[in-house]
Amino acid sequence: MERRHKIPLKLRLIRFKNSDFFSFIDKVINSVKPPKKFQGVPNKILFFRNDRIGDAVCTLPVLRDLKLNYPKLQIHLICSGKNKFVFDNFSYIDKLIVFSPANWDEENLSSIYKIPIIGKFLQFVFHFLLPYFNDTEFKKFVTDLKNENYGAVIDLIGRRRIAIMGRMISNFTAGSRLFMLSWIYSYYMKTNWVSPHDNDFMSRKIENLLEDSMGLKFEKRNQELPYTWRETSEAKQTDIIIHLGTGTIRKFEPAKEIEIIEALSNYKMIITDGYESEIFKMQREHFRNYPNIEFKIYNTLTDIVPDVKKSRLMLSYDGGQTHLLAQYIPAVVIFGPGAVDLWKPYEFKEYNIIKQWDNNLRIIQSAGEYGHQVVYKKIWCSPCFDVGCEERPCLGAITPAIIAQTVKNKLSSE
């Protein structure tokens, strides 16, 4: 039996909140105010997607198929300054609205706003309620949205402030389970957008919400990659492009990354990261005498696309960069604490286990065009909702030798 390691109190509370212990609360809400379904097809839908890059990419194929099946439906989307580039020039969206107040960025909030339950309440008070009554510009923003006469508002993030704002904007709102507050929506799912119960892709989860809440049908489907930025293929000039950028809790320690690069040092490679960190500089110095290994920093994720398209394979961590760039070439993806079933690269096909160890370490492969491979350890505390822990056994079980061999096997099969 697997030893259960110590996890932070915050993660314990989040898991407890999502446990069966509180299922009776959801049953009470469901009996008092059951989810209501939209009658007919709305003329105009507003989607809230002003969060992360990876989440934005997972939304693209759903919106594309929605427009394909309902060409007269007006699709408006609220994005953030951070993920706007994902939706730029995406012809299936009729109106793109940027809304990203600094205090809505979960990653940069002060610690008091990250306290479970209490922090969410404080966010609602100080980042929505008070601004609505005291900030003229914010109130005008909400009023302008209300004047659009949306048939439905869809909260793809799962925040109380968006649930309240949606009610102010439209008579019909839909979203995920909100702890003790699901009744705010007209329609709500049985789980949060990210939960321990997930067993399918995020793109499909969004699609299922639209099907169940409004009876929308996805009979016509576009399964082409990439979802957007249609470009011709390029001649392959690089064997592997390695993207080392992601959140700290999803990354190996620097020495482990060096060991992986050394094991693959016979290949022609490009190594990049989110920015030129001290670790990146150290690794670049370590490999300065390897003419076949280029360390390169790009200004934006889209700037990487040309080099990705000229590469045979990408090695990366779970994150927004993988969702975006795996649209172009095969990828080997390292998963740590993230929800694999929810966030593995999506190319319209299922994944199958191709290798498994006694410690529940697995390699799964997509049946799609690229055959993406994901390396992860199936573990009781996943997903950890980006809380992390000191031991990080999810990543500790994955050795550099396993990653290097997986990449070599994948390259030999291409």
mmCIF file of C-alpha atoms in Angstrom:
data_model
loop_
_atom_site.group_PDB
_atom_site.id
_atom_site.type_symbol
_atom_site.label_atom_id
_atom_site.label_comp_id
_atom_site.label_asym_id
_atom_site.label_seq_id
_atom_site.Cartn_x
_atom_site.Cartn_y
_atom_site.Cartn_z
ATOM 1 C CA MET A 1 0.000 0.000 0.000
ATOM 2 C CA GLU A 2 1.314 3.460 -0.922
ATOM 3 C CA ARG A 3 2.626 5.572 1.935
ATOM 4 C CA ARG A 4 0.624 8.774 2.243
ATOM 5 C CA HIS A 5 3.056 11.638 2.623
ATOM 6 C CA LYS A 6 2.397 14.871 4.465
ATOM 7 C CA ILE A 7 0.537 17.520 2.477
ATOM 8 C CA PRO A 8 -0.015 21.216 3.369
ATOM 9 C CA LEU A 9 -3.039 22.239 5.419
ATOM 10 C CA LYS A 10 -4.374 24.296 2.509
ATOM 11 C CA LEU A 11 -4.443 21.232 0.280
ATOM 12 C CA ARG A 12 -6.102 19.172 3.023
ATOM 13 C CA LEU A 13 -8.851 21.773 3.288
ATOM 14 C CA ILE A 14 -9.351 21.907 -0.489
ATOM 15 C CA ARG A 15 -9.551 18.122 -0.717
ATOM 16 C CA PHE A 16 -11.895 18.007 2.282
ATOM 17 C CA LYS A 17 -14.128 20.617 0.655
ATOM 18 C CA ASN A 18 -14.329 18.390 -2.442
ATOM 19 C CA SER A 19 -14.877 15.186 -0.485
ATOM 20 C CA ASP A 20 -18.036 13.101 -0.178
ATOM 21 C CA PHE A 21 -18.444 14.484 3.348
ATOM 22 C CA PHE A 22 -19.954 17.631 1.880
ATOM 23 C CA SER A 23 -21.997 15.914 -0.810
ATOM 24 C CA PHE A 24 -25.131 16.392 1.277
ATOM 25 C CA ILE A 25 -24.777 20.182 0.846
ATOM 26 C CA ASP A 26 -24.830 19.766 -2.925
ATOM 27 C CA LYS A 27 -27.876 17.511 -2.608
ATOM 28 C CA VAL A 28 -29.687 20.124 -0.526
ATOM 29 C CA ILE A 29 -28.884 22.867 -3.052
ATOM 30 C CA ASN A 30 -29.975 20.576 -5.872
ATOM 31 C CA SER A 31 -33.312 19.852 -4.216
ATOM 32 C CA VAL A 32 -34.037 23.470 -3.243
ATOM 33 C CA LYS A 33 -32.792 25.018 -6.503
ATOM 34 C CA PRO A 34 -32.091 22.337 -9.134
ATOM 35 C CA PRO A 35 -30.061 23.283 -12.218
ATOM 36 C CA LYS A 36 -32.252 24.987 -14.797
ATOM 37 C CA LYS A 37 -31.710 24.423 -18.510
ATOM 38 C CA PHE A 38 -31.949 27.055 -21.237
ATOM 39 C CA GLN A 39 -34.934 26.652 -23.512
ATOM 40 C CA GLY A 40 -34.035 26.977 -27.177
ATOM 41 C CA VAL A 41 -30.775 28.389 -28.577
ATOM 42 C CA PRO A 42 -29.504 31.750 -27.246
ATOM 43 C CA ASN A 43 -28.831 34.485 -29.773
ATOM 44 C CA LYS A 44 -25.698 35.657 -27.996
ATOM 45 C CA ILE A 45 -23.401 34.005 -25.421
ATOM 46 C CA LEU A 46 -20.730 35.621 -23.256
ATOM 47 C CA PHE A 47 -17.884 33.397 -22.047
ATOM 48 C CA PHE A 48 -15.574 34.317 -19.149
ATOM 49 C CA ARG A 49 -12.085 33.001 -19.915
ATOM 50 C CA ASN A 50 -9.847 35.704 -18.408
ATOM 51 C CA ASP A 51 -7.454 33.365 -16.666
ATOM 52 C CA ARG A 52 -4.526 31.258 -17.893
ATOM 53 C CA ILE A 53 -3.002 30.473 -21.278
ATOM 54 C CA GLY A 54 -3.508 26.702 -21.115
ATOM 55 C CA ASP A 55 -7.171 27.087 -20.156
ATOM 56 C CA ALA A 56 -7.635 29.454 -23.110
ATOM 57 C CA VAL A 57 -6.115 26.976 -25.579
ATOM 58 C CA CYS A 58 -8.390 24.196 -24.275
ATOM 59 C CA THR A 59 -11.392 26.425 -25.043
ATOM 60 C CA LEU A 60 -10.512 26.993 -28.705
ATOM 61 C CA PRO A 61 -11.755 23.713 -30.220
ATOM 62 C CA VAL A 62 -15.055 24.002 -28.352
ATOM 63 C CA LEU A 63 -15.759 27.531 -29.605
ATOM 64 C CA ARG A 64 -14.721 26.518 -33.111
ATOM 65 C CA ASP A 65 -17.201 23.621 -33.163
ATOM 66 C CA LEU A 66 -19.890 25.757 -31.499
ATOM 67 C CA LYS A 67 -19.673 28.298 -34.313
ATOM 68 C CA LEU A 68 -19.528 25.528 -36.904
ATOM 69 C CA ASN A 69 -22.856 24.116 -35.657
ATOM 70 C CA TYR A 70 -24.528 27.480 -34.917
ATOM 71 C CA PRO A 71 -23.089 30.024 -37.390
ATOM 72 C CA LYS A 72 -25.690 32.688 -36.471
ATOM 73 C CA LEU A 73 -24.860 32.468 -32.758
ATOM 74 C CA GLN A 74 -22.944 35.506 -31.519
ATOM 75 C CA ILE A 75 -19.957 34.442 -29.395
ATOM 76 C CA HIS A 76 -18.413 37.071 -27.133
ATOM 77 C CA LEU A 77 -15.498 36.239 -24.843
ATOM 78 C CA ILE A 78 -13.859 38.037 -21.933
ATOM 79 C CA CYS A 79 -10.129 37.315 -21.892
ATOM 80 C CA SER A 80 -7.182 38.579 -19.883
ATOM 81 C CA GLY A 81 -4.210 40.591 -21.033
ATOM 82 C CA LYS A 82 -2.152 37.443 -20.457
ATOM 83 C CA ASN A 83 -4.151 35.070 -22.661
ATOM 84 C CA LYS A 84 -5.526 37.522 -25.242
ATOM 85 C CA PHE A 85 -2.973 36.429 -27.864
ATOM 86 C CA VAL A 86 -4.525 32.946 -27.856
ATOM 87 C CA PHE A 87 -7.818 34.384 -29.149
ATOM 88 C CA ASP A 88 -6.408 37.077 -31.451
ATOM 89 C CA ASN A 89 -7.430 36.480 -35.069
ATOM 90 C CA PHE A 90 -9.652 33.588 -33.997
ATOM 91 C CA SER A 91 -12.481 34.051 -36.483
ATOM 92 C CA TYR A 92 -15.010 32.030 -34.463
ATOM 93 C CA ILE A 93 -15.274 34.733 -31.787
ATOM 94 C CA ASP A 94 -17.424 37.719 -32.757
ATOM 95 C CA LYS A 95 -16.229 40.019 -29.988
ATOM 96 C CA LEU A 96 -13.170 39.812 -27.743
ATOM 97 C CA ILE A 97 -13.225 41.824 -24.506
ATOM 98 C CA VAL A 98 -10.097 42.302 -22.401
ATOM 99 C CA PHE A 99 -10.719 42.436 -18.668
ATOM 100 C CA SER A 100 -7.791 41.723 -16.370
ATOM 101 C CA PRO A 101 -7.624 43.876 -13.232
ATOM 102 C CA ALA A 102 -4.369 43.290 -11.338
ATOM 103 C CA ASN A 103 -6.240 42.021 -8.303
ATOM 104 C CA TRP A 104 -7.996 39.325 -10.386
ATOM 105 C CA ASP A 105 -4.702 37.549 -11.125
ATOM 106 C CA GLU A 106 -4.661 34.622 -8.690
ATOM 107 C CA GLU A 107 -0.912 34.101 -9.062
ATOM 108 C CA ASN A 108 0.003 37.573 -7.815
ATOM 109 C CA LEU A 109 -2.418 37.912 -4.885
ATOM 110 C CA SER A 110 -1.089 38.575 -1.395
ATOM 111 C CA SER A 111 -1.159 35.639 1.022
ATOM 112 C CA ILE A 112 -4.267 36.826 2.898
ATOM 113 C CA TYR A 113 -6.367 36.341 -0.245
ATOM 114 C CA LYS A 114 -5.127 32.760 -0.605
ATOM 115 C CA ILE A 115 -6.478 31.569 2.746
ATOM 116 C CA PRO A 116 -9.058 28.836 2.022
ATOM 117 C CA ILE A 117 -12.699 30.037 2.091
ATOM 118 C CA ILE A 118 -11.856 33.290 3.927
ATOM 119 C CA GLY A 119 -9.557 34.430 1.135
ATOM 120 C CA LYS A 120 -12.240 33.870 -1.496
ATOM 121 C CA PHE A 121 -14.712 35.913 0.538
ATOM 122 C CA LEU A 122 -12.203 38.759 0.891
ATOM 123 C CA GLN A 123 -11.535 38.665 -2.847
ATOM 124 C CA PHE A 124 -15.245 39.039 -3.525
ATOM 125 C CA VAL A 125 -15.595 41.980 -1.115
ATOM 126 C CA PHE A 126 -12.473 43.925 -2.068
ATOM 127 C CA HIS A 127 -12.132 42.982 -5.726
ATOM 128 C CA PHE A 128 -15.765 43.038 -6.814
ATOM 129 C CA LEU A 129 -18.291 44.392 -4.310
ATOM 130 C CA LEU A 130 -16.449 47.551 -3.240
ATOM 131 C CA PRO A 131 -15.204 48.380 -6.774
ATOM 132 C CA TYR A 132 -18.747 48.023 -8.108
ATOM 133 C CA PHE A 133 -19.996 50.753 -5.750
ATOM 134 C CA ASN A 134 -16.887 52.953 -5.754
ATOM 135 C CA ASP A 135 -15.198 52.494 -9.124
ATOM 136 C CA THR A 136 -17.091 54.288 -11.905
ATOM 137 C CA GLU A 137 -15.135 52.567 -14.664
ATOM 138 C CA PHE A 138 -15.788 49.093 -13.242
ATOM 139 C CA LYS A 139 -19.506 49.799 -12.828
ATOM 140 C CA LYS A 140 -19.683 51.069 -16.416
ATOM 141 C CA PHE A 141 -17.986 47.872 -17.596
ATOM 142 C CA VAL A 142 -20.697 45.755 -15.943
ATOM 143 C CA THR A 143 -23.472 48.034 -17.230
ATOM 144 C CA ASP A 144 -22.151 47.885 -20.804
ATOM 145 C CA LEU A 145 -22.150 44.086 -20.640
ATOM 146 C CA LYS A 146 -25.723 44.101 -19.339
ATOM 147 C CA ASN A 147 -26.775 46.295 -22.258
ATOM 148 C CA GLU A 148 -25.500 43.629 -24.696
ATOM 149 C CA ASN A 149 -28.600 41.545 -23.794
ATOM 150 C CA TYR A 150 -26.783 38.227 -23.620
ATOM 151 C CA GLY A 151 -28.983 35.153 -23.797
ATOM 152 C CA ALA A 152 -26.502 33.326 -21.565
ATOM 153 C CA VAL A 153 -23.292 33.909 -19.611
ATOM 154 C CA ILE A 154 -20.896 30.980 -19.180
ATOM 155 C CA ASP A 155 -18.336 31.060 -16.360
ATOM 156 C CA LEU A 156 -15.447 28.847 -17.492
ATOM 157 C CA ILE A 157 -13.335 29.722 -14.444
ATOM 158 C CA GLY A 158 -15.493 29.087 -11.387
ATOM 159 C CA ARG A 159 -15.324 32.249 -9.300
ATOM 160 C CA ARG A 160 -17.966 33.701 -7.024
ATOM 161 C CA ARG A 161 -17.493 37.212 -8.388
ATOM 162 C CA ILE A 162 -18.060 35.984 -11.958
ATOM 163 C CA ALA A 163 -21.146 34.050 -10.849
ATOM 164 C CA ILE A 164 -22.561 37.246 -9.295
ATOM 165 C CA MET A 165 -21.557 39.390 -12.261
ATOM 166 C CA GLY A 166 -23.145 36.897 -14.628
ATOM 167 C CA ARG A 167 -26.447 37.176 -12.764
ATOM 168 C CA MET A 168 -26.265 40.946 -13.160
ATOM 169 C CA ILE A 169 -25.631 40.622 -16.894
ATOM 170 C CA SER A 170 -28.002 37.857 -18.019
ATOM 171 C CA ASN A 171 -31.074 35.946 -16.886
ATOM 172 C CA PHE A 172 -29.297 32.653 -17.596
ATOM 173 C CA THR A 173 -25.872 31.725 -16.233
ATOM 174 C CA ALA A 174 -23.979 28.452 -16.190
ATOM 175 C CA GLY A 175 -20.845 27.337 -14.397
ATOM 176 C CA SER A 176 -19.197 24.726 -12.234
ATOM 177 C CA ARG A 177 -19.904 23.629 -8.680
ATOM 178 C CA LEU A 178 -19.259 26.445 -6.205
ATOM 179 C CA PHE A 179 -18.854 25.322 -2.609
ATOM 180 C CA MET A 180 -22.237 26.096 -0.955
ATOM 181 C CA LEU A 181 -22.958 28.732 -3.627
ATOM 182 C CA SER A 182 -23.864 26.757 -6.760
ATOM 183 C CA TRP A 183 -27.398 28.141 -6.506
ATOM 184 C CA ILE A 184 -26.096 31.486 -7.799
ATOM 185 C CA TYR A 185 -25.997 29.991 -11.295
ATOM 186 C CA SER A 186 -29.067 29.050 -13.302
ATOM 187 C CA TYR A 187 -27.272 25.833 -14.221
ATOM 188 C CA TYR A 188 -24.299 24.277 -12.416
ATOM 189 C CA MET A 189 -22.239 21.129 -12.825
ATOM 190 C CA LYS A 190 -21.778 18.525 -10.120
ATOM 191 C CA THR A 191 -18.021 19.201 -9.859
ATOM 192 C CA ASN A 192 -15.634 22.155 -9.921
ATOM 193 C CA TRP A 193 -13.785 22.860 -13.156
ATOM 194 C CA VAL A 194 -10.831 21.051 -11.580
ATOM 195 C CA SER A 195 -11.700 18.259 -9.174
ATOM 196 C CA PRO A 196 -10.463 14.851 -7.987
ATOM 197 C CA HIS A 197 -13.307 13.294 -10.000
ATOM 198 C CA ASP A 198 -12.125 14.365 -13.468
ATOM 199 C CA ASN A 199 -11.588 11.601 -16.028
ATOM 200 C CA ASP A 200 -11.754 13.443 -19.359
ATOM 201 C CA PHE A 201 -10.202 16.362 -21.239
ATOM 202 C CA MET A 202 -10.991 19.947 -20.207
ATOM 203 C CA SER A 203 -12.182 20.681 -23.758
ATOM 204 C CA ARG A 204 -14.763 17.933 -23.481
ATOM 205 C CA LYS A 205 -15.796 19.098 -20.024
ATOM 206 C CA ILE A 206 -16.587 22.547 -21.448
ATOM 207 C CA GLU A 207 -18.452 20.961 -24.343
ATOM 208 C CA ASN A 208 -20.478 18.781 -21.967
ATOM 209 C CA LEU A 209 -21.519 21.870 -19.983
ATOM 210 C CA LEU A 210 -22.868 23.527 -23.133
ATOM 211 C CA GLU A 211 -24.663 20.373 -24.223
ATOM 212 C CA ASP A 212 -26.322 19.764 -20.864
ATOM 213 C CA SER A 213 -27.146 23.352 -19.863
ATOM 214 C CA MET A 214 -28.515 24.554 -23.206
ATOM 215 C CA GLY A 215 -29.134 21.426 -25.240
ATOM 216 C CA LEU A 216 -26.567 22.530 -27.834
ATOM 217 C CA LYS A 217 -25.473 19.768 -30.195
ATOM 218 C CA PHE A 218 -21.984 19.313 -31.612
ATOM 219 C CA GLU A 219 -22.902 17.254 -34.673
ATOM 220 C CA LYS A 220 -20.353 18.906 -36.977
ATOM 221 C CA ARG A 221 -16.747 18.750 -35.796
ATOM 222 C CA ASN A 222 -13.478 20.235 -36.977
ATOM 223 C CA GLN A 223 -10.594 18.014 -35.850
ATOM 224 C CA GLU A 224 -7.777 19.853 -37.577
ATOM 225 C CA LEU A 225 -4.618 20.971 -35.794
ATOM 226 C CA PRO A 226 -3.643 23.611 -35.025
ATOM 227 C CA TYR A 227 -6.870 25.150 -33.760
ATOM 228 C CA THR A 228 -5.820 28.524 -35.148
ATOM 229 C CA TRP A 229 -2.816 30.261 -36.797
ATOM 230 C CA ARG A 230 -3.023 28.010 -39.833
ATOM 231 C CA GLU A 231 0.477 27.589 -41.258
ATOM 232 C CA THR A 232 2.271 25.262 -43.666
ATOM 233 C CA SER A 233 4.639 22.606 -42.328
ATOM 234 C CA GLU A 234 8.374 23.242 -42.176
ATOM 235 C CA ALA A 235 11.401 21.096 -42.989
ATOM 236 C CA LYS A 236 12.788 19.589 -39.795
ATOM 237 C CA GLN A 237 16.082 21.175 -38.731
ATOM 238 C CA THR A 238 16.118 20.278 -35.024
ATOM 239 C CA ASP A 239 15.561 16.953 -33.298
ATOM 240 C CA ILE A 240 14.219 18.176 -29.964
ATOM 241 C CA ILE A 241 12.981 21.475 -28.590
ATOM 242 C CA ILE A 242 12.896 21.460 -24.795
ATOM 243 C CA HIS A 243 10.734 23.996 -22.954
ATOM 244 C CA LEU A 244 11.724 24.189 -19.282
ATOM 245 C CA GLY A 245 9.191 26.827 -18.271
ATOM 246 C CA THR A 246 6.323 26.183 -15.879
ATOM 247 C CA GLY A 247 5.377 26.782 -12.249
ATOM 248 C CA THR A 248 7.973 25.807 -9.651
ATOM 249 C CA ILE A 249 5.948 22.944 -8.179
ATOM 250 C CA ARG A 250 5.673 21.327 -11.631
ATOM 251 C CA LYS A 251 9.427 21.397 -12.373
ATOM 252 C CA PHE A 252 12.357 19.113 -11.695
ATOM 253 C CA GLU A 253 15.297 20.512 -9.742
ATOM 254 C CA PRO A 254 17.992 22.022 -12.066
ATOM 255 C CA ALA A 255 20.421 19.113 -11.644
ATOM 256 C CA LYS A 256 17.776 16.678 -12.861
ATOM 257 C CA GLU A 257 17.119 18.826 -15.943
ATOM 258 C CA ILE A 258 20.856 18.859 -16.699
ATOM 259 C CA GLU A 259 20.956 15.077 -16.429
ATOM 260 C CA ILE A 260 18.126 14.787 -18.973
ATOM 261 C CA ILE A 261 19.845 17.159 -21.410
ATOM 262 C CA GLU A 262 23.136 15.267 -21.028
ATOM 263 C CA ALA A 263 21.403 11.968 -21.787
ATOM 264 C CA LEU A 264 20.065 13.515 -25.023
ATOM 265 C CA SER A 265 23.194 15.505 -25.904
ATOM 266 C CA ASN A 266 23.846 13.578 -29.123
ATOM 267 C CA TYR A 267 20.730 15.151 -30.662
ATOM 268 C CA LYS A 268 20.398 18.608 -32.146
ATOM 269 C CA MET A 269 18.414 20.588 -29.572
ATOM 270 C CA ILE A 270 16.968 23.976 -28.709
ATOM 271 C CA ILE A 271 16.527 24.649 -24.973
ATOM 272 C CA THR A 272 14.214 27.449 -23.855
ATOM 273 C CA ASP A 273 12.431 28.723 -20.765
ATOM 274 C CA GLY A 274 9.822 31.320 -19.885
ATOM 275 C CA TYR A 275 12.560 33.882 -19.250
ATOM 276 C CA GLU A 276 16.334 34.094 -18.769
ATOM 277 C CA SER A 277 16.477 32.962 -15.158
ATOM 278 C CA GLU A 278 19.641 32.303 -13.182
ATOM 279 C CA ILE A 279 19.047 28.578 -13.538
ATOM 280 C CA PHE A 280 18.697 28.956 -17.301
ATOM 281 C CA LYS A 281 21.996 30.871 -17.418
ATOM 282 C CA MET A 282 23.693 28.191 -15.324
ATOM 283 C CA GLN A 283 22.463 25.431 -17.595
ATOM 284 C CA ARG A 284 23.508 27.354 -20.690
ATOM 285 C CA GLU A 285 26.985 27.747 -19.231
ATOM 286 C CA HIS A 286 27.115 24.038 -18.391
ATOM 287 C CA PHE A 287 26.526 23.117 -22.054
ATOM 288 C CA ARG A 288 28.507 25.941 -23.669
ATOM 289 C CA ASN A 289 30.857 23.477 -25.417
ATOM 290 C CA TYR A 290 28.037 21.562 -27.122
ATOM 291 C CA PRO A 291 27.648 23.053 -30.637
ATOM 292 C CA ASN A 292 24.482 21.014 -31.271
ATOM 293 C CA ILE A 293 22.651 22.493 -28.238
ATOM 294 C CA GLU A 294 21.290 26.024 -28.554
ATOM 295 C CA PHE A 295 19.899 27.924 -25.558
ATOM 296 C CA LYS A 296 17.386 30.499 -26.720
ATOM 297 C CA ILE A 297 14.877 32.861 -25.077
ATOM 298 C CA TYR A 298 11.796 34.093 -26.962
ATOM 299 C CA ASN A 299 9.791 37.244 -26.293
ATOM 300 C CA THR A 300 6.430 35.466 -26.509
ATOM 301 C CA LEU A 301 5.097 31.923 -26.813
ATOM 302 C CA THR A 302 3.991 32.543 -30.376
ATOM 303 C CA ASP A 303 7.590 33.477 -31.261
ATOM 304 C CA ILE A 304 8.526 29.862 -30.477
ATOM 305 C CA VAL A 305 6.113 28.396 -33.030
ATOM 306 C CA PRO A 306 8.457 28.654 -36.084
ATOM 307 C CA ASP A 307 11.229 26.745 -34.272
ATOM 308 C CA VAL A 308 8.712 24.236 -32.910
ATOM 309 C CA LYS A 309 7.470 23.516 -36.410
ATOM 310 C CA LYS A 310 11.050 22.879 -37.526
ATOM 311 C CA SER A 311 11.604 20.360 -34.726
ATOM 312 C CA ARG A 312 10.793 16.666 -34.682
ATOM 313 C CA LEU A 313 9.629 16.533 -31.066
ATOM 314 C CA MET A 314 8.997 18.741 -28.038
ATOM 315 C CA LEU A 315 9.843 17.855 -24.438
ATOM 316 C CA SER A 316 8.049 19.993 -21.880
ATOM 317 C CA TYR A 317 6.294 20.177 -18.540
ATOM 318 C CA ASP A 318 2.547 20.356 -18.043
ATOM 319 C CA GLY A 319 1.540 23.978 -18.616
ATOM 320 C CA GLY A 320 0.157 26.560 -20.998
ATOM 321 C CA GLN A 321 3.204 26.325 -23.257
ATOM 322 C CA THR A 322 2.477 22.633 -23.850
ATOM 323 C CA HIS A 323 -1.204 23.184 -24.696
ATOM 324 C CA LEU A 324 -0.241 25.834 -27.235
ATOM 325 C CA LEU A 325 2.836 24.279 -28.839
ATOM 326 C CA ALA A 326 1.688 20.636 -28.877
ATOM 327 C CA GLN A 327 -0.722 21.651 -31.639
ATOM 328 C CA TYR A 328 2.233 21.584 -34.052
ATOM 329 C CA ILE A 329 4.470 18.565 -33.323
ATOM 330 C CA PRO A 330 4.606 15.393 -31.212
ATOM 331 C CA ALA A 331 5.307 16.041 -27.529
ATOM 332 C CA VAL A 332 6.598 14.155 -24.520
ATOM 333 C CA VAL A 333 5.060 15.843 -21.500
ATOM 334 C CA ILE A 334 6.174 15.571 -17.868
ATOM 335 C CA PHE A 335 3.283 15.734 -15.397
ATOM 336 C CA GLY A 336 3.761 16.320 -11.688
ATOM 337 C CA PRO A 337 0.874 17.502 -9.488
ATOM 338 C CA GLY A 338 -1.505 18.405 -12.311
ATOM 339 C CA ALA A 339 -4.683 16.516 -13.230
ATOM 340 C CA VAL A 340 -3.456 14.342 -16.114
ATOM 341 C CA ASP A 341 -6.897 13.241 -17.328
ATOM 342 C CA LEU A 342 -8.021 16.864 -17.512
ATOM 343 C CA TRP A 343 -4.933 18.576 -18.916
ATOM 344 C CA LYS A 344 -3.115 16.105 -21.173
ATOM 345 C CA PRO A 345 -2.621 17.526 -24.707
ATOM 346 C CA TYR A 346 -5.845 17.284 -26.685
ATOM 347 C CA GLU A 347 -5.914 16.047 -30.268
ATOM 348 C CA PHE A 348 -9.453 14.587 -30.330
ATOM 349 C CA LYS A 349 -8.427 10.999 -29.480
ATOM 350 C CA GLU A 350 -8.137 8.909 -26.326
ATOM 351 C CA TYR A 351 -4.918 7.986 -24.515
ATOM 352 C CA ASN A 352 -3.781 4.445 -23.740
ATOM 353 C CA ILE A 353 -1.207 3.159 -21.261
ATOM 354 C CA ILE A 354 1.906 1.986 -23.129
ATOM 355 C CA LYS A 355 4.123 1.368 -20.089
ATOM 356 C CA GLN A 356 3.563 1.070 -16.343
ATOM 357 C CA TRP A 357 5.789 0.421 -13.336
ATOM 358 C CA ASP A 358 4.970 -1.140 -9.962
ATOM 359 C CA ASN A 359 5.070 2.287 -8.269
ATOM 360 C CA ASN A 360 2.182 3.520 -10.466
ATOM 361 C CA LEU A 361 4.478 5.472 -12.759
ATOM 362 C CA ARG A 362 2.960 5.459 -16.233
ATOM 363 C CA ILE A 363 3.488 6.480 -19.812
ATOM 364 C CA ILE A 364 0.318 7.049 -21.792
ATOM 365 C CA GLN A 365 0.033 7.827 -25.504
ATOM 366 C CA SER A 366 -2.590 9.616 -27.563
ATOM 367 C CA ALA A 367 -4.192 7.715 -30.433
ATOM 368 C CA GLY A 368 -4.205 10.990 -32.364
ATOM 369 C CA GLU A 369 -2.076 12.269 -35.244
ATOM 370 C CA TYR A 370 0.971 13.169 -33.143
ATOM 371 C CA GLY A 371 0.770 10.381 -30.599
ATOM 372 C CA HIS A 372 1.692 12.647 -27.688
ATOM 373 C CA GLN A 373 3.159 10.815 -24.714
ATOM 374 C CA VAL A 374 2.645 11.786 -21.075
ATOM 375 C CA VAL A 375 4.849 10.588 -18.218
ATOM 376 C CA TYR A 376 3.279 10.752 -14.757
ATOM 377 C CA LYS A 377 2.787 8.974 -11.452
ATOM 378 C CA LYS A 378 -0.783 8.106 -10.529
ATOM 379 C CA ILE A 379 -0.970 9.319 -6.938
ATOM 380 C CA TRP A 380 -3.668 9.840 -4.309
ATOM 381 C CA CYS A 381 -3.063 13.593 -3.780
ATOM 382 C CA SER A 382 -3.453 14.616 -7.423
ATOM 383 C CA PRO A 383 -4.625 17.122 -8.385
ATOM 384 C CA CYS A 384 -3.095 19.353 -5.740
ATOM 385 C CA PHE A 385 -4.614 22.570 -7.154
ATOM 386 C CA ASP A 386 -1.151 24.173 -7.523
ATOM 387 C CA VAL A 387 -0.596 24.002 -3.758
ATOM 388 C CA GLY A 388 2.276 21.517 -3.909
ATOM 389 C CA CYS A 389 4.152 19.863 -1.060
ATOM 390 C CA GLU A 390 7.718 19.502 0.193
ATOM 391 C CA GLU A 391 8.268 15.881 -0.832
ATOM 392 C CA ARG A 392 6.792 16.061 -4.352
ATOM 393 C CA PRO A 393 6.715 12.260 -4.819
ATOM 394 C CA CYS A 394 4.783 12.741 -8.067
ATOM 395 C CA LEU A 395 7.898 14.180 -9.724
ATOM 396 C CA GLY A 396 10.387 12.260 -7.588
ATOM 397 C CA ALA A 397 9.259 8.977 -9.118
ATOM 398 C CA ILE A 398 10.191 10.170 -12.624
ATOM 399 C CA THR A 399 13.893 9.687 -13.323
ATOM 400 C CA PRO A 400 15.982 11.442 -15.986
ATOM 401 C CA ALA A 401 16.755 8.030 -17.488
ATOM 402 C CA ILE A 402 13.033 7.335 -18.007
ATOM 403 C CA ILE A 403 12.461 10.721 -19.669
ATOM 404 C CA ALA A 404 15.507 10.388 -21.910
ATOM 405 C CA GLN A 405 14.556 6.856 -22.999
ATOM 406 C CA THR A 406 10.955 7.917 -23.652
ATOM 407 C CA VAL A 407 12.176 10.734 -25.911
ATOM 408 C CA LYS A 408 14.580 8.428 -27.751
ATOM 409 C CA ASN A 409 11.880 5.802 -28.278
ATOM 410 C CA LYS A 410 9.473 8.423 -29.552
ATOM 411 C CA LEU A 411 12.018 9.852 -31.988
ATOM 412 C CA SER A 412 12.878 6.405 -33.333
ATOM 413 C CA SER A 413 9.198 5.717 -34.000
ATOM 414 C CA GLU A 414 8.613 8.929 -35.949
#
